Amino acid sequence: MESLHRHINSFFLEECMESKRLSCATTALESVFHGGNRDGKDSSFLPAAVERKKRKRMAAKNGCSGMGEAESQRMTHIVVERNRRRLMNEHLAALRSLMPSSFVQRGDQASIIGGAIDFIKELEQMLLSFQAEKSSRSSPASVEDGWSPAAATVSSFFVSPQYTGFSSRLQRGDEDQECEVDVEVTAVQGHVNLKVAGRRRPGQIVRAVAAMEELRLTVLHLSITSLDAVSVLYSLNLKKEEDCRLGSADDIASAVHQIFSTC
C-alpha cells in the first residue's frame, strides 16, 4: 500500500511539474506577443516580424513614389530638350537663309555658324571701305581742321580700344606715325576678337601673326581694310590655346600693341 501511495504521489508531482513548465512557456509566449501583458491590452511592443513587414511596405511605397517622381522629371527634361532643339533648328534655318549660298557649303550647325561669322566679317570690311570712301568725298577740307577721313573711319571701327595712339596722331595731323597703333581686344571664353589700326608696312601682318602664334594665340579669321595710302585696319578672330599665358583682354591688348609697334 505504501508503495502504491508513493507511485501516486510521484505521478501527481510529475504532473504538477509539467503543468508548471507549460504555464511558464505560455507566459513567455504572451510576453513576446503582448509585451508582458497577459491580456494583450495597452501593449506598446510590436513583434519583429510585424515591424519588418511594416518597414517593407513603407520602403515599397517610398520606392514607387521616388520612381514616379524620377520618371516625371525625365519626361520634363525630354520635352524641354525637344523644344530647345526645335528652336535651334529654326534659328539656324533662318540664319542660313540670310546668307549667300557661297558661305554655307554644308547644312550642319558648325558650317552654318562658321559661314555666318565669315559673312559678318565681310560685311564689316565692306562697311569700313564705304565709310572711308564717303568721308573722303564729303569732307575734302576736313584735313585742314585736324580730322582726316581715315581718322573718322578708325573712330567708328573701335568701340572701347585699349590703345588709341594712331587715331590721336591722325586727328592732330602728325606725319610720324610709324610706331603708333590702335588696339582693341575683347575676350569671351577663350575666343578673342582683335582690332588693330595703324600705318601700312610691308610684311607687317605676316610678322604679327607669327608673333601671336608664339604667344599661343591661333588666328581663326583675318580681314584687312585699307583706308588710304598709308592707313590700314586689321580685324582678327583668335583662339587662346590651353598653354597661353595671357589671361585677361588687357594682357592680350598689351602684347598685341607691342607686336604691331615693332613689326
XYZ file of C-alpha atoms in Angstrom:
263
model
C 0.000 0.000 0.000
C 2.801 2.335 0.820
C 4.396 1.624 -2.483
C 1.137 2.500 -4.240
C 0.948 5.833 -2.401
C 4.485 6.613 -3.398
C 3.699 5.919 -7.056
C 0.588 8.074 -6.924
C 2.426 10.947 -5.251
C 5.250 10.677 -7.785
C 2.707 10.742 -10.633
C 0.968 13.839 -9.307
C 4.296 15.524 -8.660
C 5.395 14.960 -12.249
C 2.049 16.257 -13.492
C 2.430 19.415 -11.418
C 5.947 19.961 -12.721
C 4.771 19.501 -16.314
C 1.874 21.889 -15.731
C 4.257 24.434 -14.261
C 6.558 24.191 -17.295
C 3.594 24.667 -19.648
C 2.471 27.683 -17.645
C 5.957 29.226 -17.871
C 6.104 28.625 -21.603
C 2.674 30.189 -22.052
C 3.725 33.191 -20.025
C 6.869 33.585 -22.147
C 4.867 33.471 -25.371
C 2.450 36.053 -24.025
C 5.406 38.272 -23.134
C 6.664 38.046 -26.693
C 3.359 38.848 -28.353
C 1.844 41.200 -25.751
C 4.800 42.939 -24.212
C 4.451 41.116 -20.902
C 0.738 41.863 -20.584
C -1.174 38.596 -20.471
C -4.429 40.230 -21.551
C -2.738 41.880 -24.547
C -4.164 45.292 -23.643
C -2.303 48.601 -23.933
C 0.790 46.907 -25.298
C 3.485 49.140 -26.857
C 5.633 46.334 -28.256
C 5.252 45.031 -31.842
C 6.700 41.689 -32.880
C 9.860 41.849 -35.019
C 8.147 40.119 -37.936
C 5.300 42.659 -37.963
C 7.799 45.516 -37.772
C 9.790 44.136 -40.685
C 6.661 43.804 -42.815
C 5.704 47.383 -41.991
C 9.152 48.636 -42.999
C 8.959 46.690 -46.251
C 5.574 48.205 -47.062
C 6.870 51.719 -46.325
C 10.010 51.133 -48.427
C 7.924 49.820 -51.316
C 5.618 52.830 -51.079
C 8.524 55.289 -50.965
C 10.225 53.463 -53.823
C 7.158 53.740 -56.015
C 6.854 57.421 -55.161
C 10.536 58.046 -55.953
C 10.304 56.193 -59.244
C 7.239 58.195 -60.217
C 8.981 61.472 -59.446
C 12.117 60.443 -61.371
C 10.014 59.435 -64.367
C 8.196 62.778 -64.275
C 11.490 64.666 -64.205
C 12.817 62.582 -67.096
C 9.763 63.308 -69.231
C 10.019 67.031 -68.442
C 13.681 67.020 -69.459
C 12.831 65.269 -72.731
C 10.154 67.852 -73.574
C 12.467 70.777 -72.745
C 15.303 69.296 -74.814
C 12.958 68.657 -77.759
C 11.764 72.277 -77.696
C 15.337 73.542 -77.468
C 16.401 71.541 -80.499
C 13.367 72.680 -82.459
C 14.113 76.343 -81.735
C 17.792 75.888 -82.573
C 16.975 74.301 -85.915
C 14.520 77.097 -86.720
C 17.082 79.795 -85.865
C 19.804 78.047 -87.878
C 17.481 77.775 -90.861
C 16.672 81.498 -90.607
C 20.364 82.348 -90.291
C 21.219 80.267 -93.343
C 18.511 81.987 -95.398
C 20.124 85.385 -94.685
C 23.494 84.407 -96.163
C 24.615 83.829 -99.754
C 24.887 80.149 -100.595
C 28.642 80.507 -101.159
C 29.157 80.954 -97.408
C 27.400 77.704 -96.467
C 28.743 74.616 -98.209
C 27.026 72.121 -95.892
C 23.879 72.193 -93.788
C 25.333 71.132 -90.432
C 25.351 73.503 -87.481
C 29.105 74.158 -87.481
C 29.117 75.069 -91.189
C 26.165 77.443 -90.808
C 27.680 79.246 -87.813
C 31.136 79.403 -89.413
C 29.637 80.786 -92.611
C 27.734 83.399 -90.625
C 30.984 84.566 -88.988
C 32.713 84.892 -92.372
C 29.722 86.730 -93.826
C 29.602 89.221 -90.943
C 33.339 89.867 -91.261
C 32.970 90.555 -94.974
C 30.059 92.928 -94.318
C 32.142 94.707 -91.683
C 35.008 95.135 -94.123
C 32.693 96.470 -96.824
C 31.144 98.897 -94.353
C 34.530 100.276 -93.375
C 35.507 100.731 -97.017
C 32.275 102.569 -97.771
C 32.719 104.781 -94.719
C 36.245 105.705 -95.729
C 35.160 106.478 -99.301
C 32.202 108.528 -98.093
C 34.347 110.508 -95.675
C 36.951 111.296 -98.340
C 34.278 112.559 -100.774
C 32.070 114.507 -98.393
C 34.774 116.180 -96.277
C 37.630 117.333 -98.543
C 38.531 120.165 -96.171
C 38.482 118.097 -93.002
C 42.245 117.537 -93.055
C 42.797 121.245 -92.585
C 40.649 121.090 -89.458
C 42.733 118.283 -87.993
C 40.240 115.479 -88.735
C 41.014 113.230 -91.713
C 38.634 110.711 -93.330
C 40.875 107.924 -92.085
C 40.569 109.231 -88.515
C 36.774 109.271 -88.806
C 36.727 105.686 -90.071
C 39.120 104.490 -87.376
C 36.941 106.070 -84.693
C 33.864 104.228 -85.982
C 35.840 100.975 -86.210
C 36.519 100.769 -82.466
C 34.104 100.570 -79.559
C 36.339 100.642 -76.480
C 40.012 100.421 -77.520
C 42.789 99.870 -75.006
C 45.264 101.906 -77.133
C 44.471 104.960 -79.321
C 47.852 106.343 -80.366
C 47.308 106.047 -84.117
C 43.910 107.802 -84.218
C 45.232 110.548 -81.925
C 48.047 111.308 -84.346
C 45.615 111.236 -87.284
C 43.466 113.842 -85.583
C 46.489 116.064 -84.933
C 47.783 115.588 -88.486
C 51.189 114.319 -87.320
C 53.316 112.802 -90.066
C 55.373 110.488 -87.868
C 53.057 107.593 -87.135
C 55.452 104.691 -87.662
C 55.247 103.233 -84.130
C 51.663 104.097 -83.224
C 48.759 101.647 -83.425
C 45.257 101.464 -82.016
C 44.320 98.160 -80.399
C 41.019 96.821 -79.102
C 40.647 93.344 -77.584
C 37.517 91.600 -76.329
C 37.775 88.059 -74.979
C 34.959 85.595 -74.260
C 35.645 82.041 -73.039
C 38.933 81.539 -74.835
C 37.925 83.341 -78.042
C 39.401 86.758 -78.799
C 38.186 89.492 -81.137
C 41.109 91.726 -82.071
C 41.034 95.053 -83.937
C 44.180 96.940 -84.929
C 44.633 100.217 -86.821
C 47.987 101.645 -87.931
C 50.253 102.563 -90.803
C 50.674 100.133 -93.658
C 54.097 98.478 -93.626
C 55.384 95.683 -95.868
C 55.225 92.264 -94.220
C 53.695 93.665 -91.039
C 50.736 91.293 -90.738
C 52.851 88.210 -91.536
C 55.298 89.001 -88.753
C 52.472 89.906 -86.364
C 50.636 86.623 -86.970
C 53.835 84.645 -86.388
C 54.437 86.518 -83.128
C 50.880 85.889 -81.932
C 51.232 82.198 -82.761
C 54.288 82.113 -80.489
C 52.100 83.535 -77.696
C 49.690 80.623 -78.302
C 47.062 82.818 -79.970
C 45.797 80.928 -83.013
C 44.378 83.031 -85.861
C 40.983 81.739 -86.989
C 39.918 84.621 -89.240
C 41.611 87.722 -90.640
C 40.287 90.649 -92.659
C 42.259 93.669 -93.897
C 40.777 97.030 -94.892
C 42.820 99.811 -96.500
C 41.646 103.311 -95.615
C 44.088 105.335 -97.687
C 47.617 105.098 -98.983
C 49.112 104.719 -95.507
C 46.338 103.607 -93.115
C 45.112 100.039 -92.681
C 42.681 98.213 -90.387
C 43.064 94.620 -89.239
C 40.246 92.536 -87.788
C 41.202 89.127 -86.366
C 39.465 86.311 -84.557
C 41.851 84.425 -82.288
C 41.656 81.343 -80.114
C 43.542 81.136 -76.839
C 45.277 77.793 -76.563
C 45.396 75.997 -73.213
C 49.044 76.910 -72.624
C 48.549 80.619 -73.401
C 49.889 82.715 -70.525
C 47.894 85.849 -71.373
C 44.934 85.850 -69.013
C 42.809 88.964 -69.496
C 41.838 91.052 -72.517
C 44.125 93.844 -71.296
C 47.087 91.447 -71.193
C 46.412 90.399 -74.773
C 45.969 94.022 -75.879
C 49.308 94.982 -74.311
C 51.111 92.094 -76.033
C 49.470 92.791 -79.412
C 50.266 96.518 -79.119
C 53.914 95.642 -78.557
C 53.896 93.269 -81.528
C 52.385 95.712 -84.041
C 54.500 98.586 -82.775
C 57.722 96.704 -83.514
C 56.741 94.769 -86.654
